[in-house]
mmCIF file of C-alpha atoms in Angstrom:
data_model
loop_
_atom_site.group_PDB
_atom_site.id
_atom_site.type_symbol
_atom_site.label_atom_id
_atom_site.label_comp_id
_atom_site.label_asym_id
_atom_site.label_seq_id
_atom_site.Cartn_x
_atom_site.Cartn_y
_atom_site.Cartn_z
ATOM 1 C CA MET U 1 -0.348 -0.641 -0.269
ATOM 2 C CA GLU U 2 1.080 3.490 -0.602
ATOM 3 C CA GLU U 3 2.493 5.730 1.524
ATOM 4 C CA LYS U 4 0.424 8.142 3.203
ATOM 5 C CA TYR U 5 3.041 10.177 4.569
ATOM 6 C CA THR U 6 6.680 9.872 1.796
ATOM 7 C CA THR U 7 8.678 12.555 4.030
ATOM 8 C CA SER U 8 9.693 13.732 6.632
ATOM 9 C CA SER U 9 11.234 17.568 7.254
ATOM 10 C CA ILE U 10 13.015 18.264 10.415
ATOM 11 C CA TYR U 11 14.425 22.166 11.695
ATOM 12 C CA LYS U 12 14.745 24.070 14.999
ATOM 13 C CA PHE U 13 12.610 25.173 17.213
ATOM 14 C CA LYS U 14 13.246 27.457 20.334
ATOM 15 C CA ASP U 15 15.272 26.232 23.691
ATOM 16 C CA ASP U 16 17.371 23.622 20.912
ATOM 17 C CA ARG U 17 14.316 22.271 20.741
ATOM 18 C CA TRP U 18 13.514 20.000 17.146
ATOM 19 C CA ARG U 19 10.410 19.835 15.068
ATOM 20 C CA ALA U 20 8.698 18.422 12.545
ATOM 21 C CA GLN U 21 6.756 18.215 9.510
ATOM 22 C CA PHE U 22 5.843 15.268 7.571
ATOM 23 C CA PRO U 23 3.178 16.732 3.977
ATOM 24 C CA TYR U 24 0.045 14.337 3.031
ATOM 25 C CA LEU U 25 -1.736 15.179 0.047
ATOM 26 C CA GLU U 26 -5.880 13.893 0.347
ATOM 27 C CA ASN U 27 -8.792 15.155 -1.761
ATOM 28 C CA GLY U 28 -5.765 16.731 -4.550
ATOM 29 C CA ILE U 29 -4.624 19.583 -1.527
ATOM 30 C CA TRP U 30 -1.631 19.422 0.003
ATOM 31 C CA HIS U 31 -1.784 19.286 3.680
ATOM 32 C CA LYS U 32 1.651 18.862 6.553
ATOM 33 C CA LYS U 33 1.209 17.740 10.564
ATOM 34 C CA THR U 34 3.281 18.486 12.019
ATOM 35 C CA GLN U 35 5.122 17.538 15.466
ATOM 36 C CA LEU U 36 7.654 18.489 18.562
ATOM 37 C CA LEU U 37 10.309 16.207 18.889
ATOM 38 C CA GLU U 38 11.499 14.531 22.283
ATOM 39 C CA HIS U 39 15.342 15.606 21.624
ATOM 40 C CA ARG U 40 16.982 18.630 22.515
ATOM 41 C CA GLY U 41 20.335 20.076 21.715
ATOM 42 C CA ARG U 42 21.755 21.758 19.019
ATOM 43 C CA ASP U 43 24.912 21.604 16.826
ATOM 44 C CA LYS U 44 28.288 23.662 16.901
ATOM 45 C CA GLY U 45 30.772 24.215 14.552
ATOM 46 C CA ARG U 46 30.199 21.527 11.221
ATOM 47 C CA SER U 47 28.645 18.927 13.835
ATOM 48 C CA HIS U 48 25.736 17.194 12.825
ATOM 49 C CA LYS U 49 24.414 14.880 16.045
ATOM 50 C CA HIS U 50 21.738 16.951 17.212
ATOM 51 C CA ARG U 51 20.231 17.144 13.592
ATOM 52 C CA ASP U 52 20.528 13.413 12.151
ATOM 53 C CA ALA U 53 19.012 12.734 15.945
ATOM 54 C CA ALA U 54 16.677 14.642 15.398
ATOM 55 C CA MET U 55 15.782 13.045 11.903
ATOM 56 C CA LEU U 56 15.804 9.461 12.904
ATOM 57 C CA GLU U 57 12.794 10.424 15.836
ATOM 58 C CA ALA U 58 11.487 12.320 12.268
ATOM 59 C CA GLU U 59 11.507 8.897 10.124
ATOM 60 C CA SER U 60 10.636 6.937 13.343
ATOM 61 C CA ILE U 61 7.204 8.874 14.062
ATOM 62 C CA ARG U 62 6.391 9.233 10.678
ATOM 63 C CA ALA U 63 6.689 5.219 10.246
ATOM 64 C CA SER U 64 4.318 5.760 12.887
ATOM 65 C CA LEU U 65 2.229 7.673 11.400
ATOM 66 C CA ASN U 66 2.082 5.308 7.985
ATOM 67 C CA GLU U 67 1.379 2.629 10.413
ATOM 68 C CA LYS U 68 -1.338 3.999 12.198
ATOM 69 C CA ALA U 69 -2.741 5.603 8.698
ATOM 70 C CA ALA U 70 -2.997 1.579 6.405
ATOM 71 C CA ALA U 71 -4.801 0.714 9.785
ATOM 72 C CA GLU U 72 -7.461 3.240 9.315
ATOM 73 C CA ALA U 73 -7.787 2.403 5.072
ATOM 74 C CA ALA U 74 -8.007 -0.850 6.792
ATOM 75 C CA LYS U 75 -10.773 -0.123 8.655
ATOM 76 C CA PRO U 76 -14.438 -1.680 7.407
ATOM 77 C CA LYS U 77 -16.195 2.016 6.797
ATOM 78 C CA GLU U 78 -19.607 2.672 8.095
ATOM 79 C CA PRO U 79 -22.047 3.961 5.604
ATOM 80 C CA GLY U 80 -21.866 7.042 4.950
ATOM 81 C CA ILE U 81 -25.175 10.014 5.019
ATOM 82 C CA THR U 82 -26.639 10.053 2.770
ATOM 83 C CA VAL U 83 -28.320 14.030 0.281
ATOM 84 C CA SER U 84 -31.189 13.166 1.903
ATOM 85 C CA GLU U 85 -30.656 13.054 5.186
ATOM 86 C CA LEU U 86 -28.671 14.892 5.850
ATOM 87 C CA VAL U 87 -30.649 17.996 4.336
ATOM 88 C CA THR U 88 -33.817 16.067 6.972
ATOM 89 C CA SER U 89 -31.327 17.255 9.443
ATOM 90 C CA TYR U 90 -30.358 20.253 8.037
ATOM 91 C CA ILE U 91 -34.058 21.221 7.748
ATOM 92 C CA ASP U 92 -35.352 19.090 11.354
ATOM 93 C CA ILE U 93 -31.777 21.053 13.747
ATOM 94 C CA GLU U 94 -30.784 24.245 11.205
ATOM 95 C CA CYS U 95 -34.080 25.129 10.281
ATOM 96 C CA ALA U 96 -35.749 24.563 13.607
ATOM 97 C CA ASP U 97 -36.811 28.570 14.300
ATOM 98 C CA VAL U 98 -38.455 28.999 10.692
ATOM 99 C CA ALA U 99 -42.532 28.498 10.613
ATOM 100 C CA ARG U 100 -43.901 25.229 10.619
ATOM 101 C CA SER U 101 -45.320 26.015 7.661
ATOM 102 C CA THR U 102 -41.927 26.984 6.098
ATOM 103 C CA ALA U 103 -40.630 23.703 7.127
ATOM 104 C CA THR U 104 -43.617 22.213 4.996
ATOM 105 C CA GLY U 105 -42.421 23.202 2.432
ATOM 106 C CA TYR U 106 -38.415 22.124 2.544
ATOM 107 C CA HIS U 107 -39.904 18.560 4.112
ATOM 108 C CA GLY U 108 -42.172 18.890 0.611
ATOM 109 C CA MET U 109 -39.175 19.278 -1.872
ATOM 110 C CA LEU U 110 -37.021 16.956 -0.919
ATOM 111 C CA ARG U 111 -39.881 14.578 -0.994
ATOM 112 C CA ARG U 112 -41.242 15.473 -4.272
ATOM 113 C CA ASN U 113 -37.429 17.662 -5.980
ATOM 114 C CA ILE U 114 -34.026 16.235 -4.506
ATOM 115 C CA GLU U 115 -35.441 13.041 -2.726
ATOM 116 C CA PRO U 116 -36.459 10.585 -6.878
ATOM 117 C CA HIS U 117 -32.672 12.354 -8.206
ATOM 118 C CA LEU U 118 -29.901 11.915 -5.234
ATOM 119 C CA GLY U 119 -31.997 11.217 -1.921
ATOM 120 C CA ASP U 120 -30.105 7.846 -1.152
ATOM 121 C CA VAL U 121 -26.525 9.236 -2.890
ATOM 122 C CA PRO U 122 -24.048 9.277 -0.047
ATOM 123 C CA LEU U 123 -22.864 12.736 0.202
ATOM 124 C CA GLU U 124 -18.402 11.173 -0.426
ATOM 125 C CA ASP U 125 -20.319 10.603 -4.276
ATOM 126 C CA LEU U 126 -22.071 14.025 -4.453
ATOM 127 C CA THR U 127 -20.270 15.459 -7.382
ATOM 128 C CA GLU U 128 -20.702 18.465 -9.167
ATOM 129 C CA GLU U 129 -22.366 16.858 -12.141
ATOM 130 C CA ASP U 130 -24.424 15.003 -10.622
ATOM 131 C CA VAL U 131 -26.306 18.538 -8.216
ATOM 132 C CA GLN U 132 -25.597 20.140 -12.376
ATOM 133 C CA GLU U 133 -27.793 17.182 -14.062
ATOM 134 C CA TRP U 134 -29.717 17.232 -10.992
ATOM 135 C CA ILE U 135 -31.101 20.956 -11.893
ATOM 136 C CA THR U 136 -31.194 20.730 -15.046
ATOM 137 C CA ALA U 137 -34.037 17.671 -14.881
ATOM 138 C CA ILE U 138 -35.914 20.126 -11.928
ATOM 139 C CA ALA U 139 -35.775 22.733 -14.396
ATOM 140 C CA SER U 140 -36.875 20.895 -18.010
ATOM 141 C CA THR U 141 -40.006 19.857 -15.572
ATOM 142 C CA HIS U 142 -40.708 22.829 -13.159
ATOM 143 C CA ALA U 143 -40.802 26.167 -12.842
ATOM 144 C CA ARG U 144 -37.648 28.466 -12.438
ATOM 145 C CA SER U 145 -38.844 29.557 -8.696
ATOM 146 C CA THR U 146 -39.237 25.598 -8.416
ATOM 147 C CA ALA U 147 -36.131 24.559 -9.028
ATOM 148 C CA CYS U 148 -34.433 28.126 -8.009
ATOM 149 C CA ASN U 149 -35.813 26.826 -5.012
ATOM 150 C CA SER U 150 -34.779 23.331 -4.528
ATOM 151 C CA LEU U 151 -31.094 24.807 -5.258
ATOM 152 C CA ARG U 152 -30.642 26.826 -2.627
ATOM 153 C CA LEU U 153 -31.725 24.041 0.009
ATOM 154 C CA LEU U 154 -29.185 21.705 -1.211
ATOM 155 C CA ARG U 155 -26.209 24.278 -0.438
ATOM 156 C CA GLY U 156 -27.603 24.702 2.185
ATOM 157 C CA SER U 157 -28.171 21.777 3.220
ATOM 158 C CA LEU U 158 -24.173 21.110 2.324
ATOM 159 C CA LYS U 159 -23.127 24.651 3.897
ATOM 160 C CA TYR U 160 -24.497 22.443 7.140
ATOM 161 C CA GLY U 161 -22.951 19.476 6.954
ATOM 162 C CA MET U 162 -19.425 21.619 5.850
ATOM 163 C CA ARG U 163 -19.626 22.716 8.995
ATOM 164 C CA LYS U 164 -20.632 19.066 10.831
ATOM 165 C CA LYS U 165 -17.480 18.074 9.282
ATOM 166 C CA TRP U 166 -19.265 15.352 7.229
ATOM 167 C CA VAL U 167 -18.305 17.026 3.801
ATOM 168 C CA SER U 168 -14.953 18.876 2.805
ATOM 169 C CA GLU U 169 -16.966 20.938 -0.007
ATOM 170 C CA ASN U 170 -20.383 22.302 -1.212
ATOM 171 C CA VAL U 171 -20.443 20.924 -4.205
ATOM 172 C CA ALA U 172 -23.812 22.980 -5.415
ATOM 173 C CA SER U 173 -22.069 26.750 -5.247
ATOM 174 C CA TRP U 174 -21.612 26.315 -8.797
ATOM 175 C CA ALA U 175 -24.839 24.239 -9.963
ATOM 176 C CA LYS U 176 -26.985 26.458 -12.076
ATOM 177 C CA VAL U 177 -30.635 26.515 -12.864
ATOM 178 C CA PRO U 178 -30.543 26.777 -16.611
ATOM 179 C CA LYS U 179 -33.005 29.472 -18.986
ATOM 180 C CA ASN U 180 -35.859 28.857 -19.884
ATOM 181 C CA GLU U 181 -36.542 30.291 -23.633
ATOM 182 C CA ASN U 182 -39.713 30.138 -23.571
ATOM 183 C CA ALA U 183 -40.654 34.192 -24.432
ATOM 184 C CA ASN U 184 -43.637 34.236 -21.561
ATOM 185 C CA TYR U 185 -41.715 31.418 -18.779
ATOM 186 C CA GLY U 186 -42.672 33.062 -15.039
ATOM 187 C CA LEU U 187 -44.306 36.173 -16.737
ATOM 188 C CA PRO U 188 -47.811 36.331 -14.804
ATOM 189 C CA ASN U 189 -50.879 36.143 -15.717
ATOM 190 C CA SER U 190 -53.347 38.437 -15.712
ATOM 191 C CA LEU U 191 -56.427 38.113 -16.888
ATOM 192 C CA THR U 192 -58.098 40.272 -19.830
ATOM 193 C CA SER U 193 -59.581 42.958 -19.822
ATOM 194 C CA LYS U 194 -62.963 40.694 -20.874
ATOM 195 C CA GLU U 195 -61.966 38.051 -18.753
ATOM 196 C CA ARG U 196 -62.012 40.549 -15.391
ATOM 197 C CA THR U 197 -64.721 42.531 -16.716
ATOM 198 C CA ARG U 198 -66.883 38.415 -15.904
ATOM 199 C CA VAL U 199 -65.485 37.769 -13.892
ATOM 200 C CA LEU U 200 -67.066 39.958 -11.748
ATOM 201 C CA ASN U 201 -70.097 39.804 -13.395
ATOM 202 C CA THR U 202 -70.123 36.043 -12.083
ATOM 203 C CA LEU U 203 -69.201 36.885 -8.248
ATOM 204 C CA ASN U 204 -71.366 40.020 -8.464
ATOM 205 C CA ALA U 205 -73.800 36.503 -9.249
ATOM 206 C CA SER U 206 -72.895 34.934 -6.156
ATOM 207 C CA ILE U 207 -71.629 37.150 -3.701
ATOM 208 C CA ASP U 208 -72.736 35.656 -0.508
ATOM 209 C CA VAL U 209 -70.290 32.164 -1.482
ATOM 210 C CA PRO U 210 -67.379 32.928 1.066
ATOM 211 C CA ALA U 211 -65.154 31.583 -1.959
ATOM 212 C CA MET U 212 -66.422 34.385 -4.564
ATOM 213 C CA LEU U 213 -66.574 37.217 -1.400
ATOM 214 C CA ALA U 214 -62.651 36.151 -1.593
ATOM 215 C CA ALA U 215 -62.217 35.856 -4.630
ATOM 216 C CA LYS U 216 -63.755 39.559 -4.676
ATOM 217 C CA MET U 217 -61.858 40.502 -2.766
ATOM 218 C CA ALA U 218 -58.474 39.118 -3.860
ATOM 219 C CA LEU U 219 -58.695 40.932 -7.245
ATOM 220 C CA TYR U 220 -59.412 44.449 -5.931
ATOM 221 C CA THR U 221 -57.054 44.472 -2.973
ATOM 222 C CA GLY U 222 -54.335 41.592 -4.138
ATOM 223 C CA LEU U 223 -54.550 39.573 -0.637
ATOM 224 C CA ARG U 224 -52.491 36.351 -0.887
ATOM 225 C CA ARG U 225 -55.199 33.292 -0.081
ATOM 226 C CA GLY U 226 -53.613 33.170 3.106
ATOM 227 C CA GLU U 227 -54.628 36.144 4.268
ATOM 228 C CA LEU U 228 -57.616 36.025 2.909
ATOM 229 C CA CYS U 229 -58.642 33.556 5.415
ATOM 230 C CA ALA U 230 -57.141 35.092 8.624
ATOM 231 C CA LEU U 231 -58.564 38.145 8.584
ATOM 232 C CA LYS U 232 -60.451 38.964 11.370
ATOM 233 C CA TRP U 233 -64.081 41.583 11.030
ATOM 234 C CA LYS U 234 -61.100 43.699 14.223
ATOM 235 C CA SER U 235 -59.156 44.101 11.021
ATOM 236 C CA VAL U 236 -62.157 45.881 9.101
ATOM 237 C CA ASP U 237 -62.211 49.349 9.075
ATOM 238 C CA PHE U 238 -66.115 50.571 7.071
ATOM 239 C CA ASN U 239 -65.509 54.194 8.608
ATOM 240 C CA SER U 240 -62.235 54.769 6.113
ATOM 241 C CA ALA U 241 -62.605 51.347 4.009
ATOM 242 C CA THR U 242 -59.612 49.629 5.593
ATOM 243 C CA ILE U 243 -58.759 46.739 5.356
ATOM 244 C CA ARG U 244 -55.576 45.951 7.778
ATOM 245 C CA VAL U 245 -53.359 43.192 7.174
ATOM 246 C CA GLU U 246 -52.339 41.184 10.671
ATOM 247 C CA ALA U 247 -52.408 37.604 10.458
ATOM 248 C CA ALA U 248 -52.396 34.565 7.269
ATOM 249 C CA ILE U 249 -53.146 30.576 7.465
ATOM 250 C CA GLY U 250 -50.289 28.233 7.838
ATOM 251 C CA HIS U 251 -50.515 24.439 7.511
ATOM 252 C CA THR U 252 -48.101 22.667 7.828
ATOM 253 C CA ASP U 253 -48.417 18.412 6.495
ATOM 254 C CA ASN U 254 -51.306 17.554 9.260
ATOM 255 C CA GLU U 255 -52.950 20.718 10.270
ATOM 256 C CA PHE U 256 -53.916 24.821 9.615
ATOM 257 C CA TYR U 257 -52.985 27.416 12.245
ATOM 258 C CA ILE U 258 -52.605 31.029 12.975
ATOM 259 C CA LYS U 259 -49.549 33.193 12.130
ATOM 260 C CA GLY U 260 -47.948 36.594 11.672
ATOM 261 C CA PRO U 261 -48.383 37.757 7.516
ATOM 262 C CA LYS U 262 -45.683 36.327 5.376
ATOM 263 C CA SER U 263 -43.337 39.321 6.203
ATOM 264 C CA ILE U 264 -42.694 42.368 7.922
ATOM 265 C CA SER U 265 -42.965 44.246 4.645
ATOM 266 C CA SER U 266 -46.003 42.342 4.840
ATOM 267 C CA ARG U 267 -47.908 43.516 7.770
ATOM 268 C CA ARG U 268 -49.908 46.142 6.060
ATOM 269 C CA ALA U 269 -52.666 48.317 5.692
ATOM 270 C CA ILE U 270 -55.737 48.614 2.288
ATOM 271 C CA PRO U 271 -56.231 52.313 2.729
ATOM 272 C CA ASN U 272 -60.129 53.357 1.007
ATOM 273 C CA CYS U 273 -61.181 49.803 -1.013
ATOM 274 C CA PRO U 274 -63.606 50.211 -3.678
ATOM 275 C CA LYS U 275 -67.158 51.442 -2.257
ATOM 276 C CA ASP U 276 -69.342 48.367 -3.947
ATOM 277 C CA LEU U 277 -66.755 45.436 -2.406
ATOM 278 C CA MET U 278 -67.527 47.106 1.160
ATOM 279 C CA LYS U 279 -70.951 47.366 1.074
ATOM 280 C CA ASP U 280 -69.956 43.314 0.525
ATOM 281 C CA LEU U 281 -68.146 43.301 3.307
ATOM 282 C CA ALA U 282 -71.066 44.695 5.099
ATOM 283 C CA LYS U 283 -73.503 42.294 3.779
ATOM 284 C CA ARG U 284 -71.711 40.154 5.357
ATOM 285 C CA GLU U 285 -71.376 40.861 8.438
ATOM 286 C CA VAL U 286 -75.083 41.163 8.887
ATOM 287 C CA ASP U 287 -75.649 37.609 7.559
ATOM 288 C CA MET U 288 -72.795 36.862 10.099
ATOM 289 C CA LYS U 289 -74.782 38.459 13.215
ATOM 290 C CA SER U 290 -78.051 37.467 11.572
ATOM 291 C CA GLU U 291 -75.963 33.620 12.011
ATOM 292 C CA CYS U 292 -75.188 33.799 15.067
ATOM 293 C CA ALA U 293 -78.127 34.821 16.785
ATOM 294 C CA ASN U 294 -79.873 31.883 15.289
ATOM 295 C CA LEU U 295 -77.252 29.700 17.031
ATOM 296 C CA GLY U 296 -76.962 31.967 20.330
ATOM 297 C CA VAL U 297 -73.268 32.456 19.612
ATOM 298 C CA GLU U 298 -72.005 36.194 20.721
ATOM 299 C CA PHE U 299 -70.464 38.145 17.247
ATOM 300 C CA THR U 300 -67.388 39.487 17.906
ATOM 301 C CA ASP U 301 -64.924 41.052 15.897
ATOM 302 C CA GLU U 302 -61.906 38.269 16.724
ATOM 303 C CA LEU U 303 -64.413 35.760 14.016
ATOM 304 C CA PHE U 304 -62.912 35.748 10.551
ATOM 305 C CA VAL U 305 -64.953 37.540 7.988
ATOM 306 C CA LEU U 306 -64.481 34.071 5.566
ATOM 307 C CA GLY U 307 -65.162 31.866 8.916
ATOM 308 C CA PHE U 308 -67.355 30.420 10.948
ATOM 309 C CA PRO U 309 -70.099 31.674 13.544
ATOM 310 C CA ASP U 310 -68.358 28.790 16.093
ATOM 311 C CA GLY U 311 -65.061 31.142 15.817
ATOM 312 C CA SER U 312 -62.982 28.278 12.802
ATOM 313 C CA PHE U 313 -61.889 30.016 9.698
ATOM 314 C CA LEU U 314 -62.572 29.162 5.948
ATOM 315 C CA LYS U 315 -59.371 26.860 4.478
ATOM 316 C CA PRO U 316 -57.594 27.873 2.436
ATOM 317 C CA PRO U 317 -57.637 24.888 -0.174
ATOM 318 C CA ARG U 318 -61.082 25.383 -0.115
ATOM 319 C CA ILE U 319 -61.306 28.966 -2.185
ATOM 320 C CA ASN U 320 -58.743 26.731 -4.698
ATOM 321 C CA ASP U 321 -61.251 23.739 -4.981
ATOM 322 C CA ALA U 322 -64.799 27.162 -5.730
ATOM 323 C CA TRP U 323 -62.228 29.012 -7.898
ATOM 324 C CA ARG U 324 -60.816 26.013 -9.879
ATOM 325 C CA ALA U 325 -64.379 25.398 -10.695
ATOM 326 C CA LEU U 326 -65.095 29.428 -11.548
ATOM 327 C CA ALA U 327 -62.261 29.258 -13.645
ATOM 328 C CA LYS U 328 -63.037 26.823 -15.928
ATOM 329 C CA ALA U 329 -66.177 26.683 -15.978
ATOM 330 C CA LEU U 330 -65.370 30.183 -17.260
ATOM 331 C CA LYS U 331 -63.043 28.742 -19.639
ATOM 332 C CA LEU U 332 -60.224 31.973 -18.564
ATOM 333 C CA HIS U 333 -56.470 31.577 -19.871
ATOM 334 C CA GLY U 334 -55.400 34.803 -19.309
ATOM 335 C CA VAL U 335 -53.494 37.268 -20.990
ATOM 336 C CA LEU U 336 -50.497 34.437 -21.554
ATOM 337 C CA ASN U 337 -53.742 32.470 -22.555
ATOM 338 C CA LYS U 338 -52.252 29.355 -20.043
ATOM 339 C CA ASN U 339 -54.591 26.434 -19.416
ATOM 340 C CA THR U 340 -56.525 27.817 -16.572
ATOM 341 C CA VAL U 341 -56.140 31.497 -14.029
ATOM 342 C CA THR U 342 -55.329 29.903 -10.686
ATOM 343 C CA PHE U 343 -56.594 32.177 -7.706
ATOM 344 C CA HIS U 344 -53.281 33.286 -6.943
ATOM 345 C CA ASP U 345 -53.618 35.152 -9.975
ATOM 346 C CA LEU U 346 -56.569 36.909 -9.323
ATOM 347 C CA ARG U 347 -53.539 38.734 -6.098
ATOM 348 C CA HIS U 348 -51.217 39.587 -10.289
ATOM 349 C CA SER U 349 -54.900 41.025 -12.315
ATOM 350 C CA PHE U 350 -55.224 43.771 -9.012
ATOM 351 C CA ALA U 351 -51.411 44.533 -9.452
ATOM 352 C CA THR U 352 -50.846 44.827 -13.604
ATOM 353 C CA TYR U 353 -54.248 45.787 -13.609
ATOM 354 C CA ALA U 354 -53.152 49.696 -10.878
ATOM 355 C CA VAL U 355 -49.573 48.927 -13.296
ATOM 356 C CA SER U 356 -51.435 49.683 -16.232
ATOM 357 C CA ASN U 357 -53.696 52.407 -14.820
ATOM 358 C CA GLY U 358 -50.044 54.066 -13.939
ATOM 359 C CA ILE U 359 -50.131 53.131 -9.635
ATOM 360 C CA ASP U 360 -46.786 54.095 -9.539
ATOM 361 C CA PRO U 361 -44.264 50.679 -7.762
ATOM 362 C CA ARG U 362 -43.361 52.116 -5.106
ATOM 363 C CA THR U 363 -47.373 52.733 -4.008
ATOM 364 C CA LEU U 364 -47.869 49.341 -5.470
ATOM 365 C CA ALA U 365 -45.175 47.205 -3.557
ATOM 366 C CA SER U 366 -47.026 49.038 -1.069
ATOM 367 C CA LEU U 367 -50.351 47.500 -1.091
ATOM 368 C CA MET U 368 -49.124 43.993 -1.992
ATOM 369 C CA GLY U 369 -47.011 43.534 1.136
ATOM 370 C CA HIS U 370 -43.177 44.036 -1.220
ATOM 371 C CA SER U 371 -39.789 44.170 0.308
ATOM 372 C CA LYS U 372 -38.793 46.124 -1.830
ATOM 373 C CA ALA U 373 -40.791 48.526 -4.894
ATOM 374 C CA SER U 374 -38.051 46.422 -7.719
ATOM 375 C CA MET U 375 -39.455 43.188 -7.146
ATOM 376 C CA THR U 376 -43.161 44.345 -8.129
ATOM 377 C CA LEU U 377 -41.161 46.597 -11.182
ATOM 378 C CA ASP U 378 -39.564 43.972 -12.055
ATOM 379 C CA ARG U 379 -42.448 41.504 -12.232
ATOM 380 C CA TYR U 380 -44.974 43.564 -13.383
ATOM 381 C CA ALA U 381 -43.831 47.012 -15.279
ATOM 382 C CA SER U 382 -44.428 44.677 -18.823
ATOM 383 C CA ALA U 383 -46.750 42.122 -18.013
ATOM 384 C CA ASP U 384 -49.505 43.459 -19.470
ATOM 385 C CA PRO U 385 -49.466 43.047 -23.389
ATOM 386 C CA LYS U 386 -51.964 45.808 -24.510
ATOM 387 C CA ALA U 387 -50.643 48.249 -21.673
ATOM 388 C CA THR U 388 -47.328 47.677 -23.293
ATOM 389 C CA ALA U 389 -49.193 48.058 -26.821
ATOM 390 C CA SER U 390 -50.686 51.210 -25.655
ATOM 391 C CA ALA U 391 -48.071 52.572 -24.295
ATOM 392 C CA MET U 392 -46.268 52.853 -27.706
ATOM 393 C CA ARG U 393 -48.678 53.942 -29.644
ATOM 394 C CA THR U 394 -48.629 57.107 -26.999
ATOM 395 C CA LEU U 395 -44.735 57.941 -27.713
ATOM 396 C CA GLY U 396 -44.833 57.375 -31.514
ATOM 397 C CA ARG U 397 -47.238 59.458 -31.185
ATOM 398 C CA LEU U 398 -45.122 61.859 -28.727
ATOM 399 C CA LEU U 399 -42.368 61.843 -31.175
#
């Protein structure tokens, strides 16, 4: 077997002591082990007796080090930690302070996007080529945001693994998510003007249904689904027509629960809401008070706007189910002509409509709960093809 420590060298140390160095190559990188020798003494004149004695001691130590290295190499290796085990440990330990819904999302990402491709791969066998091949495959079948989030999760896990000494390098550092050549890829799919009119007519005809009221609120205010379900009557000010976003609904694999808004900027107020929306909310409040009275339950402002007299809230998937059926019935495709328009696309519709009608990005960002105006501008400034065409016609006339 080839020796790990092939050479040794010595040099004088303080107080007539000698020190030895033993260089060795590991994973393509040179390292050195240094050890203080027992021998003492300083040569005088042309004498080399102390140097020779120190060198003999160093060679003896080198031989001993090689014996230990050979014995270690001969030991049967225990199965190494796998990629799946690493990511699981990272989520459970390193991400212990994140919201429960966020941790659930990480576990879902691991289960759907990482385990089927890399889950059983031992960490020591994972290469940069493996990671790039994996993320290319994910990007070809998923949205770019999903691929980016999956890669970010693996990178964070490997960084955690390096700190735990489970892995020597982060082989995901240089991986890149391939660009999608589809020109419409990543753009928000908002309703067309005709679809918006049809949707509003339909919603107004069935506004007594909580899920339909939720859809109208999303279209008029841009609130997220979880924010709508967590909205309480105490957060609705009819005098100033203001809706305050103070909570959201989170979820794990087993339950839905109340949590804080998505971010600091998500805790916001929507002032001067449209009169017909406030009229719908007022009617909803009257109906809910009547329902509480019939059941012998006290109506309080702690009840959920879209919830029930027993104090429970409307679960977000019920909104999705109702909207999906409506979108299918109305044959909605949006400005990007996709198969359907999702409930979240109503939030996109609110923002796109606002930008196309001259609302400045900074103001819109505060209404949307975005942390930066650039996020709003990058996503929505050119999202409406008709608005872009209208702008060019205006510029043409000016020029």
